CSV table of C-alpha atoms and ligand atoms in Angstrom, one decimal:
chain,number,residue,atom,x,y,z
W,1004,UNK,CA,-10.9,-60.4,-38.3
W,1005,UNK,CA,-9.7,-63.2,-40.5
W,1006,UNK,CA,-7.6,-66.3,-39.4
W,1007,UNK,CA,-7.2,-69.9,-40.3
W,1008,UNK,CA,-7.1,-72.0,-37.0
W,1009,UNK,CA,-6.2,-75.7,-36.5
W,1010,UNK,CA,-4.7,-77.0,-32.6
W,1011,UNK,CA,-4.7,-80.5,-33.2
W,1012,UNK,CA,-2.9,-81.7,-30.0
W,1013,UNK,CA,-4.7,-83.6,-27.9
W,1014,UNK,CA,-4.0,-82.4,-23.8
W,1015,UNK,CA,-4.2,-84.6,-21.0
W,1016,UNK,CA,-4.4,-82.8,-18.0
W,1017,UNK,CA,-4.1,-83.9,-14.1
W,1018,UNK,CA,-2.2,-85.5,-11.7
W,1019,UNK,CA,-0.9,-89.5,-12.7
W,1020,UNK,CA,-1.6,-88.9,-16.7
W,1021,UNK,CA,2.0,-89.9,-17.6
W,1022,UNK,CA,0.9,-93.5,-17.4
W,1023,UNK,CA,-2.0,-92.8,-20.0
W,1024,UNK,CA,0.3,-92.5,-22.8
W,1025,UNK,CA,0.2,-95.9,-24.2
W,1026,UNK,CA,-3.5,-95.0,-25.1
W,1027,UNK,CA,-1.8,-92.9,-27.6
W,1028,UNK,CA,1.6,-94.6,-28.9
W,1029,UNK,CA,0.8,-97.6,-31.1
W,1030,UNK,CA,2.3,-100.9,-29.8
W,1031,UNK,CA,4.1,-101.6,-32.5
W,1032,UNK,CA,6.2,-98.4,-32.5
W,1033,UNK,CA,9.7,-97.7,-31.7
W,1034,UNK,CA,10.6,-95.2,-30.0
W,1035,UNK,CA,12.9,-92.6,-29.2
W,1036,UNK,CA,12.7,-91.4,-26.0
W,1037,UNK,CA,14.3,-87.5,-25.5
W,1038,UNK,CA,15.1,-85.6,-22.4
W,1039,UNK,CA,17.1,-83.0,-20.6
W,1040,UNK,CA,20.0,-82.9,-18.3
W,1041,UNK,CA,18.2,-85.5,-15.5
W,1042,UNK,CA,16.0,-83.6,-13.7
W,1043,UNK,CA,13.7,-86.4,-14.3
W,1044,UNK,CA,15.5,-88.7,-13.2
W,1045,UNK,CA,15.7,-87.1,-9.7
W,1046,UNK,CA,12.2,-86.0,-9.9
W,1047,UNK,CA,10.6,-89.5,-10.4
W,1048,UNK,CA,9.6,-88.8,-14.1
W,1049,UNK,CA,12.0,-90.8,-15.9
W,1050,UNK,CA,10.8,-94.1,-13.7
W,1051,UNK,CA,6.7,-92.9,-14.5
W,1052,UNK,CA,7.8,-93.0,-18.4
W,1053,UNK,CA,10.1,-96.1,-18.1
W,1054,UNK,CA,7.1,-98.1,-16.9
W,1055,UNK,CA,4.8,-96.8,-19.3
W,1056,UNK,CA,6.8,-97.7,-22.0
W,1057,UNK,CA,7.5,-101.4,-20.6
W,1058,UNK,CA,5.7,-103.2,-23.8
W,1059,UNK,CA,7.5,-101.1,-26.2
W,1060,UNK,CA,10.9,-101.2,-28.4
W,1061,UNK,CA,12.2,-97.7,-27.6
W,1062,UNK,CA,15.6,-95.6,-27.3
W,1063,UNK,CA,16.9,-92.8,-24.9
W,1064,UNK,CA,19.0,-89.9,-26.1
W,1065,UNK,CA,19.4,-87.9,-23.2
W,1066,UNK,CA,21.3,-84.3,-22.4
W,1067,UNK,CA,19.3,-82.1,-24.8
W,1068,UNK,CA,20.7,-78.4,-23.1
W,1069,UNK,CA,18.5,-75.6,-21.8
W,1070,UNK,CA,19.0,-73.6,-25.3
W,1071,UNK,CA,19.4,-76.4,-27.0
W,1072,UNK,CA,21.9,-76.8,-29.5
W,1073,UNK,CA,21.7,-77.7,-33.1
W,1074,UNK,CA,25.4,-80.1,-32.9
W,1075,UNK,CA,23.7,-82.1,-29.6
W,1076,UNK,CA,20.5,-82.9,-31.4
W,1077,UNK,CA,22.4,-83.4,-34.8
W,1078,UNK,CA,23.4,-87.1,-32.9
W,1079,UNK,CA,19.4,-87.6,-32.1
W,1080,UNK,CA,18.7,-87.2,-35.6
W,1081,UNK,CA,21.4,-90.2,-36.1
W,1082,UNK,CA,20.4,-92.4,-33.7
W,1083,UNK,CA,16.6,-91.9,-34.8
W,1084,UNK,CA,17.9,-92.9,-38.5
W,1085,UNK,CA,20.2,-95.8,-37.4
W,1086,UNK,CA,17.3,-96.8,-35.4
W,1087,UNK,CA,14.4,-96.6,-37.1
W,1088,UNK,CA,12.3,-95.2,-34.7
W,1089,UNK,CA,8.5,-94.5,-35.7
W,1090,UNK,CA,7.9,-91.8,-32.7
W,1091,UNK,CA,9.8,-89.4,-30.4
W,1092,UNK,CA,8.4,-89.2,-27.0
W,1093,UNK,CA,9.6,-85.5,-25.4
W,1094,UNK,CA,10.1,-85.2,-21.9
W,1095,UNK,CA,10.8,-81.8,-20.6
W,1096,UNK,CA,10.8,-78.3,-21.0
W,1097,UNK,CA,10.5,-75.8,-24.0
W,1098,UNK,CA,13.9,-76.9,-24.8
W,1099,UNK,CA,13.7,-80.6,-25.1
W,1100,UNK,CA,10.2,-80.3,-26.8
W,1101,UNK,CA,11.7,-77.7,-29.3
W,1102,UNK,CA,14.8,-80.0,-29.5
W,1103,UNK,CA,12.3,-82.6,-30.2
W,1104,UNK,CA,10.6,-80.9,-32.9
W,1105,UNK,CA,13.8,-80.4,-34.7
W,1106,UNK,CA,15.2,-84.0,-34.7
W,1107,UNK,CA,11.2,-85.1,-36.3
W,1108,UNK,CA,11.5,-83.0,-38.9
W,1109,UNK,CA,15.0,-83.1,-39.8
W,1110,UNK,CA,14.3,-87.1,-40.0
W,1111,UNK,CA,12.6,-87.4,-43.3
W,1112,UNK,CA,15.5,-84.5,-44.7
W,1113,UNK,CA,18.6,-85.8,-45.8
W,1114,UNK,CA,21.2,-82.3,-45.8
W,1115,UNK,CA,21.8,-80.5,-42.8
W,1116,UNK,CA,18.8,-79.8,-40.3
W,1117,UNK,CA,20.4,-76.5,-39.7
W,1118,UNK,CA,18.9,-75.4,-43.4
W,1119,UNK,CA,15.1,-75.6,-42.2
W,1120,UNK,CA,15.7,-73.2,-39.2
W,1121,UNK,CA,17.5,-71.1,-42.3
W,1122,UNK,CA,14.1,-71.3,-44.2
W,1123,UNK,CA,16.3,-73.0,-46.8
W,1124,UNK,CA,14.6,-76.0,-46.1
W,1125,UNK,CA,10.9,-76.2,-45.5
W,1126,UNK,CA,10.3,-79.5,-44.2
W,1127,UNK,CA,7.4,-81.5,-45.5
W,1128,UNK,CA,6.9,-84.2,-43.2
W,1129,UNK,CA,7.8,-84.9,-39.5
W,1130,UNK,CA,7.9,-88.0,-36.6
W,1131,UNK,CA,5.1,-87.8,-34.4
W,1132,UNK,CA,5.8,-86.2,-31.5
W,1133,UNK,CA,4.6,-87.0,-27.6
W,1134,UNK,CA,5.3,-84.3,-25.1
W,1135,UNK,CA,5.4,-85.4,-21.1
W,1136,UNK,CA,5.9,-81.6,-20.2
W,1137,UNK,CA,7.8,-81.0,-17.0
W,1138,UNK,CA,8.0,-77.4,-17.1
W,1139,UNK,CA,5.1,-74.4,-17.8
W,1140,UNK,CA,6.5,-71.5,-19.8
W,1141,UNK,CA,6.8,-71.6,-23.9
W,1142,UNK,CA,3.8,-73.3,-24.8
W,1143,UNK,CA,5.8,-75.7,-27.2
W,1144,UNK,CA,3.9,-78.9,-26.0
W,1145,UNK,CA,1.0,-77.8,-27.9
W,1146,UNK,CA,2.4,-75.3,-31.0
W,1147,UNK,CA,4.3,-75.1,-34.2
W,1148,UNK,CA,7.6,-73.4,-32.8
W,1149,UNK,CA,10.8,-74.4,-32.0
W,1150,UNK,CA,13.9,-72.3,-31.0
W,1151,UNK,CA,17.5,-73.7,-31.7
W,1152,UNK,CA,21.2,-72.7,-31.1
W,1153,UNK,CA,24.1,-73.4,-33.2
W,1154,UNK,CA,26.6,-73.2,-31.0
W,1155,UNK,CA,29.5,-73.0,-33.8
W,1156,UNK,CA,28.0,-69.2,-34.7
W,1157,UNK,CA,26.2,-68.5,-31.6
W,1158,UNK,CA,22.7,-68.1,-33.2
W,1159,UNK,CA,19.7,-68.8,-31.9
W,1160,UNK,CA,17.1,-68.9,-34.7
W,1161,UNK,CA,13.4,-70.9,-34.7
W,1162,UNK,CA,11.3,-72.4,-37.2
W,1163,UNK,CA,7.7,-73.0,-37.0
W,1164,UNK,CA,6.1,-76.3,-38.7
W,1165,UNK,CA,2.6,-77.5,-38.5
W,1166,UNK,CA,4.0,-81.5,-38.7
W,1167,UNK,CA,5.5,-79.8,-35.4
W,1168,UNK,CA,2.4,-79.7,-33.5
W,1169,UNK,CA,2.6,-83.0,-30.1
W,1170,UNK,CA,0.0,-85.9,-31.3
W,1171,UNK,CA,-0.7,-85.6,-27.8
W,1172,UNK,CA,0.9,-83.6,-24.6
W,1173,UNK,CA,0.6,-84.9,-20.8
W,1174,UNK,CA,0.3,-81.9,-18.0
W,1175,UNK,CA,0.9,-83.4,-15.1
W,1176,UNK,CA,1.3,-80.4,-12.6
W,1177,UNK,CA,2.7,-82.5,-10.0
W,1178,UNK,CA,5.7,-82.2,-11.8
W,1179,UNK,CA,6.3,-78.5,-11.5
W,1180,UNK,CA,6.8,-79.4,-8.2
W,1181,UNK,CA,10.5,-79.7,-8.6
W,1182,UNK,CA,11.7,-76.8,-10.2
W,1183,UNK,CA,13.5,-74.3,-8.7
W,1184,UNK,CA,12.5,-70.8,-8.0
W,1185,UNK,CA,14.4,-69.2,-11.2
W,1186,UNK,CA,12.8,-71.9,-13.5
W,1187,UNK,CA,9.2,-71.0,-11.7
W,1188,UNK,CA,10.2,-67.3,-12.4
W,1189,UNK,CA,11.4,-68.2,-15.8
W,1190,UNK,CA,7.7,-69.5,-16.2
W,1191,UNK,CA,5.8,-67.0,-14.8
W,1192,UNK,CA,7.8,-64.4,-16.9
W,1193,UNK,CA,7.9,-66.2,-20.2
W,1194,UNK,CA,3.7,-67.0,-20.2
W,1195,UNK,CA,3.2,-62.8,-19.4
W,1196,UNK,CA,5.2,-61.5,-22.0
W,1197,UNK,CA,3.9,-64.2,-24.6
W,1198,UNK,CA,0.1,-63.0,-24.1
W,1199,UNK,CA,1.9,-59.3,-23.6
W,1200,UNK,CA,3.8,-59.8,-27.3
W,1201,UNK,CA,0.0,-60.7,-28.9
W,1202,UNK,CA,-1.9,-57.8,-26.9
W,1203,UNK,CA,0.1,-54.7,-26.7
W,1204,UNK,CA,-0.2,-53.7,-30.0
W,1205,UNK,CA,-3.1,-51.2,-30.4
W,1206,UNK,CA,-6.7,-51.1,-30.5
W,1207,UNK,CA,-8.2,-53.4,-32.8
W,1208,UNK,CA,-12.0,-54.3,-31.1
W,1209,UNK,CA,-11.2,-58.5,-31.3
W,1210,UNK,CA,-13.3,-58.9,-28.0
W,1211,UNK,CA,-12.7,-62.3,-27.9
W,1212,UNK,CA,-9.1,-62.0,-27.9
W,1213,UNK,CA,-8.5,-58.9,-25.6
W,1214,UNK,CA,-10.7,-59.9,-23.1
W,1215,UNK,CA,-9.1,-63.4,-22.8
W,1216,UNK,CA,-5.3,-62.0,-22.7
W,1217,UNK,CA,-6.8,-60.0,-20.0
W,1218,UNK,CA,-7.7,-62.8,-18.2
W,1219,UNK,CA,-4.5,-64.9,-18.6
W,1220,UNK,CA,-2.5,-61.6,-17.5
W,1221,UNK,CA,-4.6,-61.3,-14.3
W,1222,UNK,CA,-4.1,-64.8,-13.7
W,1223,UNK,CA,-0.6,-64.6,-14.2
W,1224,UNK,CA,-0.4,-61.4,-11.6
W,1225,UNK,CA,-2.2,-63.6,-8.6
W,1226,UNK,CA,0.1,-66.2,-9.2
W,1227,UNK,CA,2.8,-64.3,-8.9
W,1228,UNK,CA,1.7,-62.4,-5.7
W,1229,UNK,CA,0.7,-65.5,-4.4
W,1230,UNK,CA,4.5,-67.7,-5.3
W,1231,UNK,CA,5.1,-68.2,-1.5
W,1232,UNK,CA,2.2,-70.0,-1.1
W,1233,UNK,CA,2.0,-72.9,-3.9
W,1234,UNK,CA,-0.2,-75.3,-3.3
W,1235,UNK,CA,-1.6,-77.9,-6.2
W,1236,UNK,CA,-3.9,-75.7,-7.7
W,1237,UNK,CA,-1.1,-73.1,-8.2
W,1238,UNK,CA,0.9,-75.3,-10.1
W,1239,UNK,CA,-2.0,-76.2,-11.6
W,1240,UNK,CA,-2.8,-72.5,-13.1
W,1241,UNK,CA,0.2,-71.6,-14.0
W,1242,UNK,CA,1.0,-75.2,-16.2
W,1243,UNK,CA,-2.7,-74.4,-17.6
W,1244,UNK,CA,-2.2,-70.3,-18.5
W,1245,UNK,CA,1.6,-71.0,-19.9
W,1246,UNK,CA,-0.4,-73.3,-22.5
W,1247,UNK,CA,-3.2,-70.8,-23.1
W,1248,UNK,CA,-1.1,-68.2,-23.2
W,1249,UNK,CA,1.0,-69.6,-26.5
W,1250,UNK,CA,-1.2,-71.8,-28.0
W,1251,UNK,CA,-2.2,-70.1,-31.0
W,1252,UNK,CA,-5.4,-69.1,-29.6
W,1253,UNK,CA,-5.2,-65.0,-28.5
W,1254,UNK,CA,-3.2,-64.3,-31.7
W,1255,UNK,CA,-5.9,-64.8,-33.8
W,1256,UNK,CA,-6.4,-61.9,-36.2
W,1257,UNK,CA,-5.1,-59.5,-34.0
W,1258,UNK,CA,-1.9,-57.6,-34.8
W,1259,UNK,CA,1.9,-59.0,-32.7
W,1260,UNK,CA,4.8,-57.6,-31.8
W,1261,UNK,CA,7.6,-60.4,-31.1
W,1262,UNK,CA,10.2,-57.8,-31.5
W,1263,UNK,CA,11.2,-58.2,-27.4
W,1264,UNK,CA,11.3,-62.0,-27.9
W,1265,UNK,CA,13.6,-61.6,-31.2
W,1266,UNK,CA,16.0,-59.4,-29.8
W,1267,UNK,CA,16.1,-61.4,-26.7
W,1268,UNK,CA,17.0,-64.9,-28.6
W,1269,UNK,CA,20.2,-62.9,-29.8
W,1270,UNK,CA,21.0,-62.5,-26.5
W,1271,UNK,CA,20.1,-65.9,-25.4
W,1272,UNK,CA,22.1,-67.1,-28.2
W,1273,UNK,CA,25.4,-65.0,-27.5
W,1274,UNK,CA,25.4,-65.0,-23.8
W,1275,UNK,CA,23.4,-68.0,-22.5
W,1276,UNK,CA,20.8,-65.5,-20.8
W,1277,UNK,CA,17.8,-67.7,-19.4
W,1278,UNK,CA,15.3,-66.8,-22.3
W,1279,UNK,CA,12.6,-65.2,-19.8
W,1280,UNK,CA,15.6,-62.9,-18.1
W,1281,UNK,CA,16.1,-61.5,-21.8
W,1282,UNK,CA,12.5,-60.9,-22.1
W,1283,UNK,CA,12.8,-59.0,-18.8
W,1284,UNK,CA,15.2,-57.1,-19.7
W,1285,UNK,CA,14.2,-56.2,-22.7
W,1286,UNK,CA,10.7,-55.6,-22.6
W,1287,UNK,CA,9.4,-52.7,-20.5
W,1288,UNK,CA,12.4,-50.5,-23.0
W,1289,UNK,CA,10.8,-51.7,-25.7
W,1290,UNK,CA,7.7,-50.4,-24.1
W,1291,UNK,CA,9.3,-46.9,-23.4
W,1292,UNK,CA,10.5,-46.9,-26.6
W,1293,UNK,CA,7.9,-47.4,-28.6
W,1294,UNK,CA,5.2,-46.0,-26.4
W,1295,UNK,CA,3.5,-43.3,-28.6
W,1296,UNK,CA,2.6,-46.8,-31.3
W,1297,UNK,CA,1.2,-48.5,-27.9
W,1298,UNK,CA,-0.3,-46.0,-25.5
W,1299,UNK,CA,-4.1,-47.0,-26.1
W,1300,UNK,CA,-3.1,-50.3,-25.1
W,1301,UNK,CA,-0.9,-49.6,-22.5
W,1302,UNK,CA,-3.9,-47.6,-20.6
W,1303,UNK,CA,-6.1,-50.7,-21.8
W,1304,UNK,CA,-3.9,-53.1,-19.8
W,1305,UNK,CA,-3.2,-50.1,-16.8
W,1306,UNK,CA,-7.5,-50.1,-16.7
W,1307,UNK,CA,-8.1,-53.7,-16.9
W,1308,UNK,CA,-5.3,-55.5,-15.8
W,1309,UNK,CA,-3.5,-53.8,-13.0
W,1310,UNK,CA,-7.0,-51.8,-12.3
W,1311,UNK,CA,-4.7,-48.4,-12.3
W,1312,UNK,CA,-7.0,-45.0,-12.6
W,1313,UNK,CA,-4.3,-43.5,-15.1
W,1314,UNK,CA,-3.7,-41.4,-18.4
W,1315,UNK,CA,0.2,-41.8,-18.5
W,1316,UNK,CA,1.4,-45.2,-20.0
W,1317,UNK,CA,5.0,-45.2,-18.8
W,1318,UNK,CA,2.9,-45.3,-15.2
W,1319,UNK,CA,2.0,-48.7,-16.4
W,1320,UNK,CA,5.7,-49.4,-17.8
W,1321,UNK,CA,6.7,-49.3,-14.1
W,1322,UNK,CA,3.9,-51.5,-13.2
W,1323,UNK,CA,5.1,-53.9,-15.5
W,1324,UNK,CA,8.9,-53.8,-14.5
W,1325,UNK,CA,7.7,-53.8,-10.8
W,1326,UNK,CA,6.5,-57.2,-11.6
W,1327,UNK,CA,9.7,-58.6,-13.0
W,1328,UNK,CA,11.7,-57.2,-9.9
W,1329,UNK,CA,9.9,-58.1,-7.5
W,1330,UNK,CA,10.3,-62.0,-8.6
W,1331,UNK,CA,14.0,-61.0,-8.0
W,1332,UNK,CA,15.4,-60.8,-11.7
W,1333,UNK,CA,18.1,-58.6,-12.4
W,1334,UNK,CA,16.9,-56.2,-15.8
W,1335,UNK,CA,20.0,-55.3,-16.8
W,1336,UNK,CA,22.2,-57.1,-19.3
W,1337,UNK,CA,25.6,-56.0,-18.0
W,1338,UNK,CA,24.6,-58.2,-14.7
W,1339,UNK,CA,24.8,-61.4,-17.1
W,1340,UNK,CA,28.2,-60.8,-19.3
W,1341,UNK,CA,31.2,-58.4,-19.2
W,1342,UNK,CA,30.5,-58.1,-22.7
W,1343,UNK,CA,31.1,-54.4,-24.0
W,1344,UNK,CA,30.0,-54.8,-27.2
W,1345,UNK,CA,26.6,-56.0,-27.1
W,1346,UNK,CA,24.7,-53.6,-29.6
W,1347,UNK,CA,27.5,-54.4,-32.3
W,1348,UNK,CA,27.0,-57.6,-31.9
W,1349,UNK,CA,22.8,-58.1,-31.2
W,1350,UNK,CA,22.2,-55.2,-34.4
W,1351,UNK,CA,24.0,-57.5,-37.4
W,1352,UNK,CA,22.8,-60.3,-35.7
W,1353,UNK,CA,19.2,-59.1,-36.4
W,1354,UNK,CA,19.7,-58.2,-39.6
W,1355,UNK,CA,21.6,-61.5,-40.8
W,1356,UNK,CA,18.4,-62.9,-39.4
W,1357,UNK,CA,15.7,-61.4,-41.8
W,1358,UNK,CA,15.1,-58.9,-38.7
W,1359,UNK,CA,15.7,-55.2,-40.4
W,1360,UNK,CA,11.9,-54.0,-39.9
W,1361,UNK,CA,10.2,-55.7,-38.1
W,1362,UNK,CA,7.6,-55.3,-34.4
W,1363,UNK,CA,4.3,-54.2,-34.8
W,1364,UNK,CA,4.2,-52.4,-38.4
W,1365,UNK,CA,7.8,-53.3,-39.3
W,1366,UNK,CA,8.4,-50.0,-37.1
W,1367,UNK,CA,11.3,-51.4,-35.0
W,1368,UNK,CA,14.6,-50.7,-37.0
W,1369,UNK,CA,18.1,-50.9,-36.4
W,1370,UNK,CA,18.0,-47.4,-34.7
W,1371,UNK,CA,15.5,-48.4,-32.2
W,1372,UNK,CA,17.0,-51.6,-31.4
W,1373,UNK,CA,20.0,-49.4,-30.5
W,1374,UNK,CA,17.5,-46.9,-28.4
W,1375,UNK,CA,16.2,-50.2,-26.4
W,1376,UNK,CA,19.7,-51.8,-26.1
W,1377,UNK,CA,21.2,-48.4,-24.3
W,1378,UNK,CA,18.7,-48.8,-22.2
W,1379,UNK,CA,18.8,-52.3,-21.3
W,1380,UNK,CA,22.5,-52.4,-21.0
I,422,NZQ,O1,17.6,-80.5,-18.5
I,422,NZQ,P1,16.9,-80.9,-17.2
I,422,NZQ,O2,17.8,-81.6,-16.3
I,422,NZQ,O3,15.6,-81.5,-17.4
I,422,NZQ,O4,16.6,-79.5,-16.4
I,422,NZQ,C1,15.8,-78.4,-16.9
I,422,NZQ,C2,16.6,-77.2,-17.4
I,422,NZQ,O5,17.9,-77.1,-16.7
I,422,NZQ,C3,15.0,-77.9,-15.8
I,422,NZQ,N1,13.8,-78.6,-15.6
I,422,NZQ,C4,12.8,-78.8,-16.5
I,422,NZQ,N2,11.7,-79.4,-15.8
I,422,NZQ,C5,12.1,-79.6,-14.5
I,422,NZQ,C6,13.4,-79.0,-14.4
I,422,NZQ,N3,14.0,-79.1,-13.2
I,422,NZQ,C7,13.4,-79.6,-12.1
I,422,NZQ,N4,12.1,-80.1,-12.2
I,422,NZQ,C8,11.4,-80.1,-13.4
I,422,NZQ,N5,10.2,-80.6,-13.5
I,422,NZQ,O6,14.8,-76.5,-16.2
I,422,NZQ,C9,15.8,-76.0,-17.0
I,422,NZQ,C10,15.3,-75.2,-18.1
I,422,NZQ,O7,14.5,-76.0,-19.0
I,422,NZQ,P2,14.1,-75.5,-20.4
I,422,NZQ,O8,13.4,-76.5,-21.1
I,422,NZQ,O9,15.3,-74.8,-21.1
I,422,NZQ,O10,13.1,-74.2,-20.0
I,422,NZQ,P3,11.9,-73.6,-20.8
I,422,NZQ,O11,10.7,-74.5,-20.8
I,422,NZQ,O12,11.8,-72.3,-20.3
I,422,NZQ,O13,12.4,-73.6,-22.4
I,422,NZQ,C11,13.2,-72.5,-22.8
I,422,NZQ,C12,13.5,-72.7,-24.3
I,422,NZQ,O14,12.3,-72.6,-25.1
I,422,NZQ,C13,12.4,-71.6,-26.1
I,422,NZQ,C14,13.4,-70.7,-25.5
I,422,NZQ,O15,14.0,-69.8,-26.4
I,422,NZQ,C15,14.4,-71.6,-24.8
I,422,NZQ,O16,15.3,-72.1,-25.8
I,422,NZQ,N6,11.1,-71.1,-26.5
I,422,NZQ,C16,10.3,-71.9,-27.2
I,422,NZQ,C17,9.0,-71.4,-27.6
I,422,NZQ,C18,8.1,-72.3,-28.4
I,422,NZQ,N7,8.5,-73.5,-28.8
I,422,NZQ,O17,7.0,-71.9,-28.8
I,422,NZQ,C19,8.6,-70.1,-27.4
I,422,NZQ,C20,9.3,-69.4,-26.3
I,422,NZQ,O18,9.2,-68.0,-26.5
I,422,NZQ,C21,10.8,-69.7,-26.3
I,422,NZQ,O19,11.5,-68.9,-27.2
I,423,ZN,ZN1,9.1,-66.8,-24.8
């Protein structure tokens, strides 16, 4: 067990926070407000922020996409310049925080911000950041990553950055409140694969970090049988465990496997798929795929998570699919595009991407991408 550990955004938690966050924007800074598509706006949020930010100098650049695209935020990263502006307050989801991340630390980089998700660029320096998150799933309000799409190429690449981390990031879980059903899905989804990516690996004895991914899981389980019947405290849970669950906490010194959520950012980034609905999809073939690398776990999780009495892992596959269908999402990627040449696409897609070996071990190739796809299709 070795690791290096630093989460040096400060969370404020409850109901009415949003008003707190002139406590943590100095006076004297400008700045640039970022959101989505105006949900907050019908939500309540955007008045909440407005009011907050009544004794400041500050700018709105509004429309960052779900997916967010590198050529929308490219005009963010101009008006920030023309502007001036000392700070970037994010209000949103994973996307406008991400989209957030990349317009701070493209500011202080003069060529295209497009080279630091290529790694051809490492950034150096970076805006502050303030999240007001409005939607529990990726965990961005409080980590390094960030997840864009250039639309011009269709790829959907990230880049992770410690100047990336929010100087502060406001749950308010009253403002889950007015998401839809797909987004609450989305959420649910997204958090359980994200502890599922740093836990089903295979045995390592981190205690610390088994046990708690057990805990988020079966969490994440009641919430879901339990989605017909949200009351505060639900929303409250699941805007808590979507932190925990990527916050850089349960990876620590344990071995990953991100290989669902890379190959499910190519199709994100080709067909629009929601980016939990990939992980959906993709997932429980990964699983099936790679089971003999994963079966100690796979019983571990059966035993302690889904409290199953059994020796066969792909009995805990099902159990794990069964979730994802019964929150009503279709696992198949043909039910999103007419697309009939997905795994030529997705496979050189990978690989352009630095993705040739890569999963737990490096063991996931080319070949068993194509296994999972045929699946999955
Ligand atoms: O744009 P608006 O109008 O705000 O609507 C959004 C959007 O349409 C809506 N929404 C958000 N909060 C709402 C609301 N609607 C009603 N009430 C509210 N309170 O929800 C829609 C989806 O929002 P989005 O931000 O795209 O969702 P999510 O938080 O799931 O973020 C997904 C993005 O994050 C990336 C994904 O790849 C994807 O691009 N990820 C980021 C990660 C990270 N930074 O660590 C890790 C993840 O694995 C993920 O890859
Ligand atoms: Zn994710």
């Amino acid at each position: 067990m070795e690791f290096s550990y630093l989460n040096p955004t400060r969370i404020e938690f409850g109901q009415a926070k949003i008003s707190t966050i002139s406590s943590f924007i100095p006076k004297n800074y400008k700045v640039l407000f970022i959101y989505g598509g105006g949900s907050i706006k019908r939500n309540g949020v955007y008045q909440q922020v407005v009011n907050s930010l009544e004794e400041y100098t500050w700018y709105e650049f509004s429309g960052v996409e779900p997916n967010p695209t590198k050529e929308n935020l490219d005009n963010a990263i101009k008006l920030a310049k023309e502007k001036n502006v000392d700070y970037i307050l994010a209000v949103g989801g994973g996307s406008v925080i991400d989209g957030a991340k990349y317009v701070a630390n493209s500011y202080y980089y003069d060529g295209d911000g497009w080279d630091i998700l290529e790694g051809k660029h490492i950034s150096t320096q970076a805006l502050p950041i303030g999240a007001i998150l409005t939607l529990a799933a990726t965990g961005s309000e409080s980590n390094t990553g960030s997840v864009i799409t250039k639309s011009e190429t269709k790829e959907k690449r990230f880049f992770r950055s410690e100047h990336s981390f929010p100087k502060f990031a406001i749950l308010d879980p009253d403002v889950l409140k007015s998401l839809d059903e797909r987004q609450i899905v989305n959420g649910l989804i997204d958090s359980f694969i994200h502890t599922c990516e740093q836990y089903l690996t295979y045995k390592h004895g981190m205690l610390a970090q088994d046990n708690y991914s057990e805990g988020i899981l079966k969490a994440l389980l009641k919430l879901a049988s339990t989605i017909e019947n949200k009351d505060d405290l639900w929303y409250a849970n699941l805007m808590w465990l979507a932190n925990q669950a990527l916050n850089g906490l349960i990876c620590l010194g344990v071995p990953q496997d991100w290989a669902t959520h890379y190959i499910g950012h190519e199709l994100s980034g080709l067909y629009g798929i929601d980016h939990a609905r990939t992980l959906a999809i993709i997932q429980p073939n990964l699983l099936r795929v790679l089971k003999e690398h994963k079966t100690d776990k796979l019983l571990q999780m059966g035993k302690n998570v889904f409290n199953m009495d059994t020796q066969d892992p792909d009995e805990v596959i099902n159990k794990i699919e069964n979730l994802y269908k019964s929150l009503g999402v279709e696992l198949k990627i043909s039910k999103y595009t007419d697309d009939k040449e997905i795994k030529e696409k997705v496979i050189p897609l990978l690989k352009k991407h630095g993705f040739s070996e890569f999963g737990e071990n490096n063991i996931v190739n080319s070949a068993i991408v194509e296994k999972i796809l045929d699946k999955s299709i």
